[in-house]
mmCIF file of C-alpha atoms in Angstrom:
data_model
loop_
_atom_site.group_PDB
_atom_site.id
_atom_site.type_symbol
_atom_site.label_atom_id
_atom_site.label_comp_id
_atom_site.label_asym_id
_atom_site.label_seq_id
_atom_site.Cartn_x
_atom_site.Cartn_y
_atom_site.Cartn_z
ATOM 1 C CA MET X 30 -14.939 26.875 27.836
ATOM 2 C CA VAL X 31 -14.323 23.302 26.734
ATOM 3 C CA ASP X 32 -13.260 24.503 23.305
ATOM 4 C CA PHE X 33 -10.814 26.922 24.833
ATOM 5 C CA VAL X 34 -9.237 24.208 26.985
ATOM 6 C CA SER X 35 -8.883 21.730 24.150
ATOM 7 C CA VAL X 36 -7.430 24.368 21.828
ATOM 8 C CA SER X 37 -4.910 25.422 24.480
ATOM 9 C CA LEU X 38 -3.994 21.795 25.075
ATOM 10 C CA VAL X 39 -3.355 21.209 21.388
ATOM 11 C CA PHE X 40 -1.262 24.389 21.286
ATOM 12 C CA VAL X 41 0.860 23.324 24.276
ATOM 13 C CA ILE X 42 1.434 19.844 22.892
ATOM 14 C CA ALA X 43 2.333 21.190 19.461
ATOM 15 C CA SER X 44 4.752 23.737 20.949
ATOM 16 C CA THR X 45 6.404 21.078 23.091
ATOM 17 C CA LEU X 46 6.794 18.773 20.124
ATOM 18 C CA LEU X 47 8.259 21.639 18.107
ATOM 19 C CA VAL X 48 10.782 22.514 20.814
ATOM 20 C CA VAL X 49 11.802 18.855 21.205
ATOM 21 C CA ARG X 50 12.141 18.627 17.411
ATOM 22 C CA ILE X 51 14.326 21.748 17.222
ATOM 23 C CA LEU X 52 16.539 20.540 20.052
ATOM 24 C CA TYR X 53 16.891 17.186 18.289
ATOM 25 C CA VAL X 54 17.864 18.861 14.999
ATOM 26 C CA ILE X 55 20.449 20.985 16.779
ATOM 27 C CA SER X 56 21.885 17.982 18.619
ATOM 28 C CA GLN X 57 22.068 15.907 15.454
ATOM 29 C CA SER X 58 23.752 18.541 13.301
ATOM 30 C CA SER X 59 27.533 18.403 12.734
ATOM 31 C CA LYS X 60 27.504 14.643 13.131
ATOM 32 C CA PRO X 61 28.730 12.949 9.918
ATOM 33 C CA ALA X 62 26.185 10.862 8.063
ATOM 34 C CA ARG X 63 26.149 7.269 9.182
ATOM 35 C CA ASN X 64 24.659 6.054 5.925
ATOM 36 C CA ALA X 65 27.433 5.742 3.351
ATOM 37 C CA SER X 66 25.159 4.633 0.514
ATOM 38 C CA GLN X 67 25.846 5.922 -2.958
ATOM 39 C CA LYS X 68 22.298 7.198 -3.376
ATOM 40 C CA SER X 69 22.000 10.702 -4.796
ATOM 41 C CA LEU X 70 20.732 13.396 -2.424
ATOM 42 C CA SER X 71 18.165 16.000 -3.403
ATOM 43 C CA THR X 72 19.862 19.371 -2.983
ATOM 44 C CA LEU X 73 18.685 22.890 -2.365
ATOM 45 C CA VAL X 74 21.092 25.608 -3.497
ATOM 46 C CA VAL X 75 20.455 28.996 -1.936
ATOM 47 C CA LEU X 76 21.822 31.820 -4.041
ATOM 48 C CA GLY X 77 22.712 35.161 -2.491
ATOM 49 C CA SER X 78 23.020 38.079 -4.855
ATOM 50 C CA GLY X 79 25.804 39.106 -7.212
ATOM 51 C CA GLY X 80 29.263 37.847 -6.370
ATOM 52 C CA HIS X 81 27.955 35.250 -3.939
ATOM 53 C CA THR X 82 26.317 33.407 -6.815
ATOM 54 C CA ALA X 83 29.666 33.290 -8.611
ATOM 55 C CA GLU X 84 31.189 31.623 -5.523
ATOM 56 C CA MET X 85 28.374 29.092 -5.397
ATOM 57 C CA ILE X 86 28.748 28.223 -9.084
ATOM 58 C CA ASN X 87 32.458 27.727 -8.440
ATOM 59 C CA LEU X 88 31.645 25.236 -5.688
ATOM 60 C CA LEU X 89 28.986 23.431 -7.739
ATOM 61 C CA THR X 90 31.467 23.038 -10.578
ATOM 62 C CA VAL X 91 33.680 20.765 -8.475
ATOM 63 C CA LEU X 92 30.881 18.802 -6.803
ATOM 64 C CA GLN X 93 29.959 15.472 -8.377
ATOM 65 C CA LYS X 94 26.606 16.270 -9.976
ATOM 66 C CA GLU X 95 25.210 12.755 -9.817
ATOM 67 C CA ARG X 96 25.568 12.798 -6.008
ATOM 68 C CA PHE X 97 23.662 16.064 -5.620
ATOM 69 C CA ALA X 98 20.483 15.500 -7.569
ATOM 70 C CA PRO X 99 17.749 16.545 -8.111
ATOM 71 C CA ARG X 100 18.779 20.185 -7.616
ATOM 72 C CA PHE X 101 16.552 23.079 -6.568
ATOM 73 C CA TYR X 102 17.853 26.622 -6.895
ATOM 74 C CA ILE X 103 16.422 29.436 -4.823
ATOM 75 C CA ALA X 104 17.127 33.142 -5.215
ATOM 76 C CA ALA X 105 15.597 36.368 -3.916
ATOM 77 C CA ALA X 106 12.569 37.685 -5.800
ATOM 78 C CA THR X 107 14.373 40.985 -6.437
ATOM 79 C CA ASP X 108 17.533 39.294 -7.716
ATOM 80 C CA ASN X 109 17.325 39.154 -11.501
ATOM 81 C CA MET X 110 20.739 37.751 -12.302
ATOM 82 C CA SER X 111 21.318 34.792 -9.971
ATOM 83 C CA LEU X 112 18.744 32.330 -11.311
ATOM 84 C CA GLN X 113 19.807 33.229 -14.833
ATOM 85 C CA LYS X 114 23.425 32.428 -13.954
ATOM 86 C CA ALA X 115 22.301 29.128 -12.425
ATOM 87 C CA ARG X 116 20.343 28.263 -15.579
ATOM 88 C CA VAL X 117 23.381 28.990 -17.725
ATOM 89 C CA PHE X 118 25.490 26.793 -15.424
ATOM 90 C CA GLU X 119 23.057 23.868 -15.654
ATOM 91 C CA ASP X 120 22.937 24.277 -19.434
ATOM 92 C CA THR X 121 26.705 23.951 -19.705
ATOM 93 C CA LEU X 122 26.735 20.608 -17.895
ATOM 94 C CA ASP X 123 27.556 17.597 -20.005
ATOM 95 C CA ASP X 124 24.368 15.884 -21.197
ATOM 96 C CA LYS X 125 25.564 12.562 -19.775
ATOM 97 C CA ILE X 126 25.948 14.063 -16.312
ATOM 98 C CA SER X 127 23.034 16.477 -16.272
ATOM 99 C CA LEU X 128 19.581 15.195 -15.464
ATOM 100 C CA LYS X 129 16.727 14.681 -17.823
ATOM 101 C CA GLY X 130 13.165 15.031 -16.705
ATOM 102 C CA ALA X 131 10.926 17.930 -15.889
ATOM 103 C CA ASN X 132 11.375 17.971 -12.125
ATOM 104 C CA SER X 133 15.070 17.244 -11.761
ATOM 105 C CA ILE X 134 16.293 20.868 -11.876
ATOM 106 C CA GLN X 135 14.056 23.613 -10.603
ATOM 107 C CA PHE X 136 14.479 27.344 -10.144
ATOM 108 C CA MET X 137 12.450 29.226 -7.577
ATOM 109 C CA GLN X 138 12.242 32.687 -6.112
ATOM 110 C CA ILE X 139 11.795 33.568 -2.490
ATOM 111 C CA TYR X 140 10.873 36.794 -0.733
ATOM 112 C CA ARG X 141 13.776 38.531 0.969
ATOM 113 C CA SER X 142 13.397 39.179 4.671
ATOM 114 C CA ARG X 143 15.126 42.555 4.238
ATOM 115 C CA GLU X 144 16.417 44.558 1.283
ATOM 116 C CA VAL X 145 19.723 46.436 1.487
ATOM 117 C CA GLY X 146 19.012 49.744 3.198
ATOM 118 C CA GLN X 147 15.534 48.790 4.426
ATOM 119 C CA SER X 148 14.649 50.121 7.870
ATOM 120 C CA TYR X 149 14.889 47.543 10.651
ATOM 121 C CA ILE X 150 11.355 48.317 11.839
ATOM 122 C CA THR X 151 9.629 47.400 8.581
ATOM 123 C CA SER X 152 12.011 44.436 8.371
ATOM 124 C CA VAL X 153 10.061 42.676 11.138
ATOM 125 C CA GLY X 154 6.980 42.404 8.925
ATOM 126 C CA THR X 155 8.808 41.435 5.760
ATOM 127 C CA THR X 156 10.864 38.853 7.665
ATOM 128 C CA LEU X 157 7.757 37.118 8.990
ATOM 129 C CA TYR X 158 6.273 37.064 5.500
ATOM 130 C CA ALA X 159 9.493 35.684 4.012
ATOM 131 C CA LEU X 160 9.670 33.071 6.766
ATOM 132 C CA ALA X 161 6.172 31.809 5.994
ATOM 133 C CA HIS X 162 7.028 31.600 2.309
ATOM 134 C CA ALA X 163 10.292 29.813 3.039
ATOM 135 C CA LEU X 164 8.632 27.234 5.284
ATOM 136 C CA TRP X 165 6.075 26.511 2.602
ATOM 137 C CA LEU X 166 8.832 25.988 0.012
ATOM 138 C CA MET X 167 10.802 23.712 2.344
ATOM 139 C CA VAL X 168 7.794 21.490 2.947
ATOM 140 C CA LYS X 169 7.211 21.357 -0.795
ATOM 141 C CA ILE X 170 10.806 20.488 -1.697
ATOM 142 C CA ARG X 171 12.047 18.553 1.363
ATOM 143 C CA PRO X 172 15.701 18.595 0.267
ATOM 144 C CA GLN X 173 18.187 16.177 1.795
ATOM 145 C CA VAL X 174 21.089 18.574 1.419
ATOM 146 C CA VAL X 175 20.914 22.335 1.739
ATOM 147 C CA LEU X 176 23.790 24.127 0.354
ATOM 148 C CA GLY X 177 24.069 27.956 1.221
ATOM 149 C CA ILE X 178 15.543 20.535 9.924
ATOM 150 C CA ARG X 179 16.644 16.965 9.928
ATOM 151 C CA TRP X 180 15.409 16.055 7.146
ATOM 152 C CA SER X 181 18.468 17.935 5.815
ATOM 153 C CA HIS X 182 22.196 18.317 6.015
ATOM 154 C CA ILE X 183 22.982 22.020 5.979
ATOM 155 C CA PHE X 184 26.228 23.426 4.616
ATOM 156 C CA TYR X 185 26.843 27.148 4.836
ATOM 157 C CA VAL X 186 29.679 28.891 2.999
ATOM 158 C CA GLU X 187 30.254 32.416 4.272
ATOM 159 C CA SER X 188 30.838 34.936 1.514
ATOM 160 C CA ILE X 189 34.430 35.711 0.533
ATOM 161 C CA ALA X 190 33.527 39.354 1.111
ATOM 162 C CA ARG X 191 33.343 38.596 4.850
ATOM 163 C CA VAL X 192 36.924 39.056 6.075
ATOM 164 C CA LYS X 193 36.644 40.255 9.662
ATOM 165 C CA ARG X 194 32.990 39.726 10.635
ATOM 166 C CA LEU X 195 30.394 37.076 9.878
ATOM 167 C CA SER X 196 27.218 38.068 8.047
ATOM 168 C CA LEU X 197 23.948 38.017 10.008
ATOM 169 C CA SER X 198 23.006 34.690 8.386
ATOM 170 C CA GLY X 199 26.391 33.220 9.216
ATOM 171 C CA LEU X 200 26.236 34.459 12.785
ATOM 172 C CA LEU X 201 22.759 33.011 13.348
ATOM 173 C CA LEU X 202 23.695 29.613 11.920
ATOM 174 C CA TYR X 203 26.946 29.546 13.892
ATOM 175 C CA LYS X 204 25.477 30.552 17.254
ATOM 176 C CA LEU X 205 22.433 28.294 16.905
ATOM 177 C CA ARG X 206 24.648 25.459 15.668
ATOM 178 C CA MET X 207 22.225 24.797 12.866
ATOM 179 C CA ALA X 208 24.701 24.097 10.078
ATOM 180 C CA ASP X 209 26.470 20.738 9.831
ATOM 181 C CA GLN X 210 29.482 22.576 8.455
ATOM 182 C CA LEU X 211 30.051 26.320 8.271
ATOM 183 C CA PHE X 212 32.917 27.447 6.024
ATOM 184 C CA VAL X 213 34.751 30.767 6.243
ATOM 185 C CA GLN X 214 37.185 31.984 3.598
ATOM 186 C CA TRP X 215 39.637 34.046 5.638
ATOM 187 C CA PRO X 216 41.851 32.883 8.531
ATOM 188 C CA SER X 217 40.917 35.888 10.708
ATOM 189 C CA LEU X 218 37.326 34.608 10.849
ATOM 190 C CA GLN X 219 38.396 31.117 11.799
ATOM 191 C CA LYS X 220 40.289 32.529 14.766
ATOM 192 C CA GLN X 221 37.139 34.300 15.973
ATOM 193 C CA TYR X 222 34.836 31.362 15.263
ATOM 194 C CA PRO X 223 36.803 28.199 16.015
ATOM 195 C CA ARG X 224 33.973 25.816 15.119
ATOM 196 C CA ALA X 225 34.030 27.147 11.535
ATOM 197 C CA HIS X 226 36.007 25.372 8.826
ATOM 198 C CA TYR X 227 38.726 27.247 6.952
ATOM 199 C CA VAL X 228 40.104 25.511 3.860
ATOM 200 C CA GLY X 229 41.123 28.496 1.754
ATOM 201 C CA ARG X 230 39.130 30.686 -0.619
ATOM 202 C CA LEU X 231 36.663 29.630 -3.287
ATOM 203 C CA MET X 232 37.494 32.403 -5.796
ATOM 204 C CA MET C 124 34.050 53.755 -31.486
ATOM 205 C CA ASP C 125 37.382 54.761 -33.012
ATOM 206 C CA ASP C 126 39.193 51.678 -34.310
ATOM 207 C CA LYS C 127 41.891 53.522 -36.244
ATOM 208 C CA HIS C 128 44.737 53.136 -33.773
ATOM 209 C CA ASP C 129 43.948 49.713 -32.326
ATOM 210 C CA GLU C 130 47.545 48.847 -31.545
ATOM 211 C CA TYR C 131 47.804 51.936 -29.315
ATOM 212 C CA LYS C 132 44.388 51.388 -27.792
ATOM 213 C CA ARG C 133 44.525 51.184 -24.006
ATOM 214 C CA THR C 134 41.088 51.002 -22.475
ATOM 215 C CA VAL C 135 40.006 51.824 -18.954
ATOM 216 C CA PHE C 136 36.856 49.893 -18.050
ATOM 217 C CA VAL C 137 34.720 51.214 -15.197
ATOM 218 C CA THR C 138 32.065 48.947 -13.651
ATOM 219 C CA VAL C 139 29.517 49.430 -10.864
ATOM 220 C CA GLY C 140 27.948 45.986 -11.225
ATOM 221 C CA THR C 141 24.220 45.859 -10.496
ATOM 222 C CA THR C 142 24.396 48.890 -8.185
ATOM 223 C CA SER C 143 23.888 52.625 -8.489
ATOM 224 C CA PHE C 144 27.168 54.450 -7.807
ATOM 225 C CA ASP C 145 26.781 57.988 -9.148
ATOM 226 C CA SER C 146 29.719 59.424 -7.209
ATOM 227 C CA LEU C 147 32.117 57.012 -8.900
ATOM 228 C CA VAL C 148 30.724 57.603 -12.393
ATOM 229 C CA LYS C 149 30.764 61.372 -11.826
ATOM 230 C CA THR C 150 34.363 61.316 -10.608
ATOM 231 C CA VAL C 151 35.560 59.160 -13.486
ATOM 232 C CA ASP C 152 33.780 61.455 -15.947
ATOM 233 C CA SER C 153 35.474 64.538 -14.453
ATOM 234 C CA LYS C 154 38.092 66.540 -16.363
ATOM 235 C CA GLN C 155 40.781 65.889 -13.712
ATOM 236 C CA VAL C 156 40.460 62.107 -13.723
ATOM 237 C CA LYS C 157 40.185 61.869 -17.506
ATOM 238 C CA GLU C 158 43.316 64.009 -17.877
ATOM 239 C CA ALA C 159 45.137 61.867 -15.293
ATOM 240 C CA LEU C 160 44.195 58.707 -17.215
ATOM 241 C CA SER C 161 45.286 60.276 -20.489
ATOM 242 C CA ALA C 162 48.611 61.270 -18.949
ATOM 243 C CA LYS C 163 49.136 57.637 -17.961
ATOM 244 C CA GLY C 164 48.747 56.574 -21.584
ATOM 245 C CA TYR C 165 45.140 55.384 -21.626
ATOM 246 C CA THR C 166 43.164 56.178 -24.777
ATOM 247 C CA HIS C 167 39.649 54.873 -24.190
ATOM 248 C CA LEU C 168 37.219 54.992 -21.297
ATOM 249 C CA VAL C 169 34.229 52.652 -21.158
ATOM 250 C CA ILE C 170 31.790 53.113 -18.276
ATOM 251 C CA GLN C 171 29.253 50.485 -17.183
ATOM 252 C CA MET C 172 26.962 52.705 -15.114
ATOM 253 C CA GLY C 173 24.391 50.212 -13.796
ATOM 254 C CA ARG C 174 21.319 51.683 -12.056
ATOM 255 C CA GLY C 175 22.853 55.144 -11.635
ATOM 256 C CA SER C 176 21.128 58.351 -12.707
ATOM 257 C CA TYR C 177 24.214 60.379 -13.658
ATOM 258 C CA ILE C 178 24.849 60.025 -17.371
ATOM 259 C CA PRO C 179 28.450 60.441 -18.582
ATOM 260 C CA LYS C 180 29.301 62.478 -21.684
ATOM 261 C CA LYS C 181 30.271 60.436 -24.720
ATOM 262 C CA SER C 182 33.315 61.679 -26.577
ATOM 263 C CA SER C 183 34.933 60.727 -29.851
ATOM 264 C CA GLY C 184 38.280 61.988 -28.554
ATOM 265 C CA GLU C 185 38.940 64.083 -31.660
ATOM 266 C CA ASP C 186 40.573 66.805 -29.572
ATOM 267 C CA GLY C 187 43.153 64.320 -28.288
ATOM 268 C CA SER C 188 41.252 63.546 -25.124
ATOM 269 C CA LEU C 189 39.951 60.149 -24.014
ATOM 270 C CA VAL C 190 37.367 58.390 -26.165
ATOM 271 C CA VAL C 191 34.435 57.964 -23.786
ATOM 272 C CA ASP C 192 31.512 55.586 -24.075
ATOM 273 C CA TYR C 193 29.056 54.101 -21.587
ATOM 274 C CA PHE C 194 26.273 51.553 -21.146
ATOM 275 C CA THR C 195 23.993 50.497 -18.268
ATOM 276 C CA PHE C 196 24.117 46.700 -18.070
ATOM 277 C CA SER C 197 25.489 43.724 -19.890
ATOM 278 C CA SER C 198 24.708 40.034 -19.287
ATOM 279 C CA SER C 199 28.449 39.447 -19.074
ATOM 280 C CA ILE C 200 31.237 41.987 -18.655
ATOM 281 C CA ALA C 201 33.906 39.343 -19.256
ATOM 282 C CA ASP C 202 34.709 40.649 -22.756
ATOM 283 C CA TYR C 203 34.982 44.227 -21.506
ATOM 284 C CA LEU C 204 37.307 43.088 -18.730
ATOM 285 C CA ARG C 205 39.419 41.084 -21.150
ATOM 286 C CA SER C 206 39.997 44.009 -23.505
ATOM 287 C CA ALA C 207 40.757 46.475 -20.697
ATOM 288 C CA SER C 208 44.220 47.659 -19.678
ATOM 289 C CA LEU C 209 42.933 49.027 -16.382
ATOM 290 C CA VAL C 210 39.728 48.307 -14.463
ATOM 291 C CA ILE C 211 38.085 50.684 -12.008
ATOM 292 C CA SER C 212 35.388 48.843 -10.102
ATOM 293 C CA HIS C 213 32.926 49.163 -7.233
ATOM 294 C CA ALA C 214 33.781 46.973 -4.260
ATOM 295 C CA GLY C 215 31.514 44.043 -5.127
ATOM 296 C CA SER C 216 33.213 40.687 -4.635
ATOM 297 C CA GLY C 217 31.981 39.389 -7.997
ATOM 298 C CA SER C 218 33.542 42.250 -9.975
ATOM 299 C CA ILE C 219 36.729 42.131 -7.917
ATOM 300 C CA PHE C 220 37.434 38.431 -8.327
ATOM 301 C CA GLU C 221 36.326 38.295 -11.949
ATOM 302 C CA THR C 222 38.903 41.026 -12.668
ATOM 303 C CA LEU C 223 41.681 39.530 -10.517
ATOM 304 C CA ARG C 224 41.254 36.103 -12.107
ATOM 305 C CA LEU C 225 41.841 37.763 -15.491
ATOM 306 C CA ALA C 226 45.029 39.308 -14.030
ATOM 307 C CA LYS C 227 43.936 42.857 -14.878
ATOM 308 C CA PRO C 228 45.210 45.897 -12.928
ATOM 309 C CA LEU C 229 42.385 47.012 -10.671
ATOM 310 C CA ILE C 230 41.417 50.095 -8.684
ATOM 311 C CA VAL C 231 38.538 49.328 -6.313
ATOM 312 C CA VAL C 232 36.419 52.289 -5.258
ATOM 313 C CA VAL C 233 34.404 51.845 -2.056
ATOM 314 C CA ASN C 234 30.906 53.365 -1.932
ATOM 315 C CA GLU C 235 30.664 55.180 1.379
ATOM 316 C CA ASP C 236 26.922 55.715 1.003
ATOM 317 C CA LEU C 237 26.220 52.039 1.676
ATOM 318 C CA MET C 238 24.999 51.413 5.219
ATOM 319 C CA ASP C 239 26.825 48.339 6.455
ATOM 320 C CA ASN C 240 30.042 48.634 4.497
ATOM 321 C CA HIS C 241 31.529 45.189 4.868
ATOM 322 C CA GLN C 242 32.622 45.494 1.257
ATOM 323 C CA SER C 243 35.482 47.779 2.292
ATOM 324 C CA GLU C 244 36.945 44.938 4.408
ATOM 325 C CA LEU C 245 37.529 42.863 1.305
ATOM 326 C CA ALA C 246 38.995 45.750 -0.729
ATOM 327 C CA GLU C 247 41.316 46.729 2.132
ATOM 328 C CA GLU C 248 42.487 43.152 2.727
ATOM 329 C CA LEU C 249 43.301 42.635 -0.947
ATOM 330 C CA ALA C 250 44.983 46.081 -1.148
ATOM 331 C CA GLU C 251 47.155 45.183 1.864
ATOM 332 C CA ARG C 252 48.190 42.053 -0.006
ATOM 333 C CA LYS C 253 48.993 44.333 -2.982
ATOM 334 C CA HIS C 254 46.609 42.594 -5.376
ATOM 335 C CA LEU C 255 44.772 45.838 -6.191
ATOM 336 C CA PHE C 256 44.567 49.552 -5.368
ATOM 337 C CA CYS C 257 41.897 50.955 -3.116
ATOM 338 C CA ALA C 258 40.299 54.412 -3.352
ATOM 339 C CA ARG C 259 37.254 56.480 -2.444
ATOM 340 C CA PRO C 260 35.523 58.696 -5.009
ATOM 341 C CA GLN C 261 37.298 61.751 -3.515
ATOM 342 C CA THR C 262 40.741 60.120 -3.692
ATOM 343 C CA LEU C 263 40.407 58.477 -7.114
ATOM 344 C CA CYS C 264 42.164 61.326 -8.907
ATOM 345 C CA GLU C 265 45.181 61.174 -6.581
ATOM 346 C CA VAL C 266 45.366 57.368 -6.825
ATOM 347 C CA THR C 267 45.236 57.594 -10.619
ATOM 348 C CA LYS C 268 48.018 60.187 -10.754
ATOM 349 C CA SER C 269 50.319 58.088 -8.574
ATOM 350 C CA LEU C 270 49.398 54.743 -10.151
ATOM 351 C CA ASN C 271 52.324 52.322 -10.338
ATOM 352 C CA LEU C 272 51.328 48.967 -11.814
ATOM 353 C CA ASP C 273 54.739 47.423 -11.026
ATOM 354 C CA THR C 274 53.796 47.155 -7.364
ATOM 355 C CA ILE C 275 50.939 44.748 -8.070
ATOM 356 C CA VAL C 276 51.315 41.184 -6.768
ATOM 357 C CA PRO C 277 49.436 38.713 -9.033
ATOM 358 C CA TYR C 278 46.431 37.066 -7.368
ATOM 359 C CA GLU C 279 46.471 33.281 -7.056
ATOM 360 C CA PRO C 280 42.912 32.058 -7.819
ATOM 361 C CA GLY C 281 41.223 30.124 -5.034
ATOM 362 C CA ASP C 282 40.087 26.511 -5.204
ATOM 363 C CA ALA C 283 36.679 25.125 -4.265
ATOM 364 C CA ASN C 284 37.945 21.520 -4.071
ATOM 365 C CA PRO C 285 38.885 21.505 -0.360
ATOM 366 C CA VAL C 286 35.358 22.660 0.533
ATOM 367 C CA ALA C 287 33.822 20.040 -1.772
ATOM 368 C CA LYS C 288 36.004 17.384 -0.134
ATOM 369 C CA LEU C 289 34.768 18.190 3.357
ATOM 370 C CA ILE C 290 31.146 18.252 2.191
ATOM 371 C CA ASN C 291 31.497 14.853 0.522
ATOM 372 C CA LYS C 292 33.264 13.414 3.565
ATOM 373 C CA HIS C 293 30.495 14.610 5.875
ATOM 374 C CA LEU C 294 27.819 13.050 3.659
ATOM 375 C CA GLY C 295 29.628 9.734 3.664
ATOM 376 C CA PHE C 296 30.521 9.806 -0.004
ATOM 377 C CA PRO C 297 33.928 8.365 -0.941
ATOM 378 C CA VAL C 298 36.478 11.161 -1.246
ATOM 379 C CA ASP C 299 38.477 10.852 -4.506
#
C-alpha cells in the first residue's frame, strides 16, 4: 500500500513538472534570444525526404557555418538519399570554414512515425516507437538550434510543395506554438496562418 | 546509344525520382506518345524508371522511330536534365525545381494513385503561372500533341537569404 502511494506521488509530481515545463517552453518560444554573444550554436538539421532535402541544403548554403556548429543531421531510416546529400554538402564546404574533429558533424537516422501510404491504425504504434527513439536522440545531442524544448530554438520551414495547406508537422508546430519561427513559401499559406513568416521561396 | 546525328539530337528525359510510377512509364513507352514526341522533332527518349516494375522497351530507332533507353536510378540526374530538350517528370518538388532552375521545358505528370496528393497543388500553381505544363497519365498524349513551348514563362529561382536573415536576427547574430 505504501509503495503504491509513494509511486503515485512520484508520478503526479513528475507529470506536474512536465506540464509546467511544456507550458514554459511554449511561452518562451517566438521570443528573440536575449543573448547576443557570438558563440556558435550546436544545430540539429532535420531532413525530410527527396526535394525537401534540396530545400534544406539551399538554406544551409547561405547560413554562416561557423555560427551553426557543431551540426547534427537526422534523416528517416528508410530515406537512403538525404544523408548522402548532406554528406556531399559538408564535403564541399571550404576547409577553413568546415569543422575538424570527429564529433563536429554527425549523421544519424531516425525511425519514421508513418510511411507514405501506411494505415493510420498501425501508425499509432510506429509513432510511439519513433517518439521514444527521437527523445533518446534529443537527450543525447541536446542541440541549441533545431532547424526543420528550451534547451533549443526551433525553426521550421514548410516545404515548397505546400501551397494551399500546411503539412501535418507544420500544422502541429503552428497550433501548439512550438516553433520560434515557422516559414511558409507561398502567400496563400501566410493568409491562412498569419503567425507564419513569408519571405519568398527557397528554390 | 546512337551518336551519329548529335547535332540533330533532341532528347526527352523522363524521371520518376525515387518513386514507383508505372502508369507514367507505361504511357511514355506507348506507341501514341512516342509518335507524338517524334512528330514534335524529338529523337531520343531516356526514361529513369525508379522503383517501378514496368520495364520499357529499348530501341535503337533504326526504323526512324525514337531511340529509347532507360535506367532505374542515378546518384544525380543533373547531367540528364542538362542534355534534355524536354523533361517529363513526376510531381516531386525536387525534380520540378531542379528542372526549372536549369530552364528546361517541363511537363509534370501527377500520380493519382498517391493518397494525400498535395503534390498536385504545386504542379497546378506552377502551371497557372505558366512555368510548366501539367498532365495526368491519361492526358499526356494530348498534352504532348498540343505542346507549345513559346507559352512558357521562365522561372525566377528563389532565394534562401531572407529566411537566413530572419533566423540570424532571432538568434541575436548580427545581420550582414
